[in-house]
Tab-separated table of C-alpha atoms in Angstrom:
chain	number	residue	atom	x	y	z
X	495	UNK	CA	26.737	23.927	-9.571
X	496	UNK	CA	27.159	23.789	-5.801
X	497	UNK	CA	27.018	20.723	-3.549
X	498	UNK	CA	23.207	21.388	-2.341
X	499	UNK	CA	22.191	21.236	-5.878
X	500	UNK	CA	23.679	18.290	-6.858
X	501	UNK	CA	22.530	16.657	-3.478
X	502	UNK	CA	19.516	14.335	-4.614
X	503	UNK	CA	16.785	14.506	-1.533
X	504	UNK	CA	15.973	11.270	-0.005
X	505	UNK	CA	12.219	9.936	0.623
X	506	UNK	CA	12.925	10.303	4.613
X	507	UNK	CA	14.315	14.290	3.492
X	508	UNK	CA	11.204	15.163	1.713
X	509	UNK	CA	9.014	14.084	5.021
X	510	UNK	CA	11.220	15.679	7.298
X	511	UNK	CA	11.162	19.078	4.898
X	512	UNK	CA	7.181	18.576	4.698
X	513	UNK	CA	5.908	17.044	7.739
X	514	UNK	CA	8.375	16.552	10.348
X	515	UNK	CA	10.282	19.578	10.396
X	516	UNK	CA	7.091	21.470	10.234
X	517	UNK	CA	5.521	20.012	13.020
X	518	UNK	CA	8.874	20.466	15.094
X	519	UNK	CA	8.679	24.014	14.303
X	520	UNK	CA	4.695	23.784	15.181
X	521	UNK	CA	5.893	22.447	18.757
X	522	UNK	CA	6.029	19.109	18.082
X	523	UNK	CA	8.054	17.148	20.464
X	524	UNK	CA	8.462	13.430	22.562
X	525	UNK	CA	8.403	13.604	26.314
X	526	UNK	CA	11.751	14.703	27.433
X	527	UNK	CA	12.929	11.528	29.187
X	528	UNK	CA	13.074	9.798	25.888
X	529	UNK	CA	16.503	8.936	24.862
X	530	UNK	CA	17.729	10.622	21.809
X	531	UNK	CA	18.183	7.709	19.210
X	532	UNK	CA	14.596	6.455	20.403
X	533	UNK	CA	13.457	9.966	19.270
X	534	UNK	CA	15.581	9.411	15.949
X	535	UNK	CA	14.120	6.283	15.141
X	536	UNK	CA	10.932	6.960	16.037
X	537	UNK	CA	11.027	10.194	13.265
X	538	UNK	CA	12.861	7.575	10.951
X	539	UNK	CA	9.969	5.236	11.219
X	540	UNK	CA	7.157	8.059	10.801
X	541	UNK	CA	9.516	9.447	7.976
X	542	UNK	CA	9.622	5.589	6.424
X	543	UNK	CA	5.666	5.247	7.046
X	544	UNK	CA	4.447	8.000	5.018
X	545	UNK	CA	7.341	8.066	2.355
X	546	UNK	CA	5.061	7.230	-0.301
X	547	UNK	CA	2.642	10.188	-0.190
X	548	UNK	CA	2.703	13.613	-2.724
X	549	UNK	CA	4.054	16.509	-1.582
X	550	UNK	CA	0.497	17.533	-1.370
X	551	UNK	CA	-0.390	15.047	0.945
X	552	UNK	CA	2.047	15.541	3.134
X	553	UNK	CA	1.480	18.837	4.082
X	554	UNK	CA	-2.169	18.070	4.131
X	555	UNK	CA	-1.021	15.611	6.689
X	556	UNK	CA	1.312	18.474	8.881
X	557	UNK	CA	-1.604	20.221	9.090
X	558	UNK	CA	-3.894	18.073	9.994
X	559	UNK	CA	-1.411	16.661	12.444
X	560	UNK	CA	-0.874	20.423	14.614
X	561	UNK	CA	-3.737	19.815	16.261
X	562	UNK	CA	-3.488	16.309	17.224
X	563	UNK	CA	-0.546	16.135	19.178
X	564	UNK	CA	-1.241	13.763	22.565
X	565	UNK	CA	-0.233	14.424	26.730
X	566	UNK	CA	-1.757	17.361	28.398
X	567	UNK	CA	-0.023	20.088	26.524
X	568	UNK	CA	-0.812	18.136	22.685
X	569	UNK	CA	2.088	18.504	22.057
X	570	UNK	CA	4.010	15.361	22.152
X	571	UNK	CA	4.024	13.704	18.753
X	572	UNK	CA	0.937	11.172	18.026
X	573	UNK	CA	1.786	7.261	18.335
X	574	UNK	CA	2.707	5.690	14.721
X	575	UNK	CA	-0.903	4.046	14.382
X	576	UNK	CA	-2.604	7.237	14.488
X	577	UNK	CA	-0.350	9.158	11.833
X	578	UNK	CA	-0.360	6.119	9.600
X	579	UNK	CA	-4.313	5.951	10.066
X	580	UNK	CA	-4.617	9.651	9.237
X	581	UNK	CA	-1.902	9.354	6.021
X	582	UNK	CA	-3.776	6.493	4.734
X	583	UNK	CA	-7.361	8.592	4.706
X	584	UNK	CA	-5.562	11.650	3.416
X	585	UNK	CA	-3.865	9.964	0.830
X	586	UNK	CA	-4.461	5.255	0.326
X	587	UNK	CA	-0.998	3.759	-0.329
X	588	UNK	CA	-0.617	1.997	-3.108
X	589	UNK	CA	-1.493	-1.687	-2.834
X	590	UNK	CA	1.365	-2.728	-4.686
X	591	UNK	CA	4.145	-0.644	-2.172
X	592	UNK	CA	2.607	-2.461	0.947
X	593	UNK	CA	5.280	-4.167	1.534
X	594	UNK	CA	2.465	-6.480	3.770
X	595	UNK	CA	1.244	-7.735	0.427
X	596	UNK	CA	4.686	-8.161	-1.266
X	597	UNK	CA	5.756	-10.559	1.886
X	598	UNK	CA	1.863	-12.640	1.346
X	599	UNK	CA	2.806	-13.220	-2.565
X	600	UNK	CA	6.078	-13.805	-2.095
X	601	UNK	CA	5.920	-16.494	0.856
X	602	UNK	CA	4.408	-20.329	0.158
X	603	UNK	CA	1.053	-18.389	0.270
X	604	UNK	CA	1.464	-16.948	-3.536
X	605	UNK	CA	2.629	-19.757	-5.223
X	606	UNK	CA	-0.829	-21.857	-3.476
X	607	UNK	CA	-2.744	-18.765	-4.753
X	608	UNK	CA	-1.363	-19.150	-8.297
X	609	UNK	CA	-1.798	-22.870	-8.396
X	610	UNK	CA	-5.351	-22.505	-7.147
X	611	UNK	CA	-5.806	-19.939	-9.446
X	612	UNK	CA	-7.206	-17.889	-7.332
X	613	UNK	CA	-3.880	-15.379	-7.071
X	614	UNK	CA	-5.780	-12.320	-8.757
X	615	UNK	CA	-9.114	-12.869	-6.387
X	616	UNK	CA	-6.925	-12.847	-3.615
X	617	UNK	CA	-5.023	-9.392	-4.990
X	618	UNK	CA	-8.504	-8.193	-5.204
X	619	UNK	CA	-9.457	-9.164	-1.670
X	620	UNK	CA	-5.968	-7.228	-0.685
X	621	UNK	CA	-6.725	-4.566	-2.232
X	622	UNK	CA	-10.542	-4.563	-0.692
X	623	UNK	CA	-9.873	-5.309	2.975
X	624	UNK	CA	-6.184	-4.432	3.375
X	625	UNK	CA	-5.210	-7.906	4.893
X	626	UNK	CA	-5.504	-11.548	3.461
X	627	UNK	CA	-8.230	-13.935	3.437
X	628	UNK	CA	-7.862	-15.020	6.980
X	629	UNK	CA	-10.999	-17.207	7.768
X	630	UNK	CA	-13.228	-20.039	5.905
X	631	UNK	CA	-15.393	-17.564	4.997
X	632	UNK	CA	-13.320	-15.446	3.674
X	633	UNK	CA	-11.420	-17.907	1.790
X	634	UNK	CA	-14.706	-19.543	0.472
X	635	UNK	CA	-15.250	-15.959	-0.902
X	636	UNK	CA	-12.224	-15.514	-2.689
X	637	UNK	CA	-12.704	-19.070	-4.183
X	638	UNK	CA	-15.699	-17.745	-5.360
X	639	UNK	CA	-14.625	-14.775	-6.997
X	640	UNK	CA	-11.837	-16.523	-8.721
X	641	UNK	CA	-14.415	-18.774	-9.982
X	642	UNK	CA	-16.837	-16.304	-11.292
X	643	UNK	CA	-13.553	-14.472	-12.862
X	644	UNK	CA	-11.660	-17.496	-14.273
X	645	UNK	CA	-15.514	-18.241	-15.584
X	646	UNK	CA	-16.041	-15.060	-17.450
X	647	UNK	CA	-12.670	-14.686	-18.597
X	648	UNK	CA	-13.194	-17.733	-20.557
X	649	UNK	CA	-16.787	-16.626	-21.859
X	650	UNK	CA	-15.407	-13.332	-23.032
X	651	UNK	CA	-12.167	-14.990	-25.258
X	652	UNK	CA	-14.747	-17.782	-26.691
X	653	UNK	CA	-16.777	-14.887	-28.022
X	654	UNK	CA	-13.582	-13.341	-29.630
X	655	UNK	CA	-12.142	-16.622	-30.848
X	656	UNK	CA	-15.898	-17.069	-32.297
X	657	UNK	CA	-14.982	-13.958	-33.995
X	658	UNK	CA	-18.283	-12.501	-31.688
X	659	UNK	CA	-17.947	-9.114	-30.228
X	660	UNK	CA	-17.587	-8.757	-26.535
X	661	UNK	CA	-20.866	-7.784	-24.548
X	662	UNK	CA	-20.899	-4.437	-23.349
X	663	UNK	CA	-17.518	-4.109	-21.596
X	664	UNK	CA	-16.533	-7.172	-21.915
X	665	UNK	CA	-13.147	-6.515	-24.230
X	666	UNK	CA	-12.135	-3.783	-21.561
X	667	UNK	CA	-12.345	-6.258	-18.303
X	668	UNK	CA	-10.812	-9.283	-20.103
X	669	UNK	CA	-7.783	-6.870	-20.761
X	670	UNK	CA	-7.874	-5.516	-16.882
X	671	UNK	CA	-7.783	-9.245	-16.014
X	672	UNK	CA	-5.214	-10.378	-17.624
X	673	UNK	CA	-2.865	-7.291	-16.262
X	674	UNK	CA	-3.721	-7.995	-12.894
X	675	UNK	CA	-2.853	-11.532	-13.888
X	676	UNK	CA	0.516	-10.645	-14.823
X	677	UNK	CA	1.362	-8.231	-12.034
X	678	UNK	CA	0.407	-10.775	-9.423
X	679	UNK	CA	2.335	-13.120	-11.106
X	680	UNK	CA	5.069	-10.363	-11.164
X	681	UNK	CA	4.739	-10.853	-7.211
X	682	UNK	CA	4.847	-14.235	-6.969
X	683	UNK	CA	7.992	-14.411	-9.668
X	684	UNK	CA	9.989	-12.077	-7.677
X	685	UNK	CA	9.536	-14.054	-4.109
X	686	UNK	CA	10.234	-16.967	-5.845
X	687	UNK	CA	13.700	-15.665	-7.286
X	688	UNK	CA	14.293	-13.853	-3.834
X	689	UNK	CA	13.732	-17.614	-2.312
């Protein structure tokens, strides 16, 4: 076995074999008075941005990407924001590798959440909107929610306990629920131990 066989490819080496180094050969390029380890970082970043889509997506994305380039040639690469924005309608990261939503459940704000019991509401709100509750309103809805959740949950394991089947779907959300529960507590655990 040779040397490039045993070599495991990194995340950033699968975007630069599917989208950067694609694009580069496309034309791609920064404006030339841009130092060299601004360029660097700035692939490094892209590279780090879209890590987590398929293969698929990714070349989706170099494709779609050719023909946005920006300056009066389009051909300078596209700022961060617009790649990202195009990645996420190509291909939605996964709520759970934003690392956004780690940092909310693993600061003060996750252990509230928990106490509150509203920690899988607010998951769900996350996972909605992309961004926390930020206003009253928004926070009076998620209190809400984990009301009406926390409500039915209850409802739905009284029936069992009664030895009662669960209404219609009933049996299938409880166990959703209570997964959610547990990964959001998952969250919370591990800022807590990082702490």
């Amino acid at each position: 076995m040779s040397d490039e066989q045993t070599t495991t490819e990194t995340k950033r080496d699968r975007v630069r074999r599917l989208l950067i180094e694609p694009l580069q050969a496309h034309g791609m390029r920064f404006p030339k008075a841009m130092p060299e380890a601004e360029k660097r970082r700035a692939l490094d970043s892209i590279a780090d941005q879209v890590a987590y889509m398929s293969d698929r997506g990714l070349t989706v994305l170099a494709e779609c990407l050719r023909t946005k380039g920006e300056g009066s040639a389009k051909d300078f690469w596209p700022s961060l924001a617009s790649i990202t924005t195009y990645a996420h309608s190509f291909e939605p990261r996964p709520l759970n590798e934003r690392p956004e939503l780690l940092r909310w459940f693993a600061s003060r704000a996750g252990p509230d959440a928990l106490q509150a019991g509203r920690h899988v509401a607010e998951y769900l709100w996350w996972q909605k909107k992309g961004h926390p509750p930020l206003t009253d309103r928004d926070k009076a809805l998620v209190r809400e929610k984990s009301r009406e959740m926390a409500d039915k949950a209850l409802r739905v394991q009284e029936r069992i306990d009664r030895s009662l089947p669960p209404l219609h779907d009933d049996g299938a959300w409880l166990d959703w629920y209570r997964a959610l529960d547990q990964r959001v507590r998952g969250y919370i655990a591990a800022g807590e131990k990082a702490a």
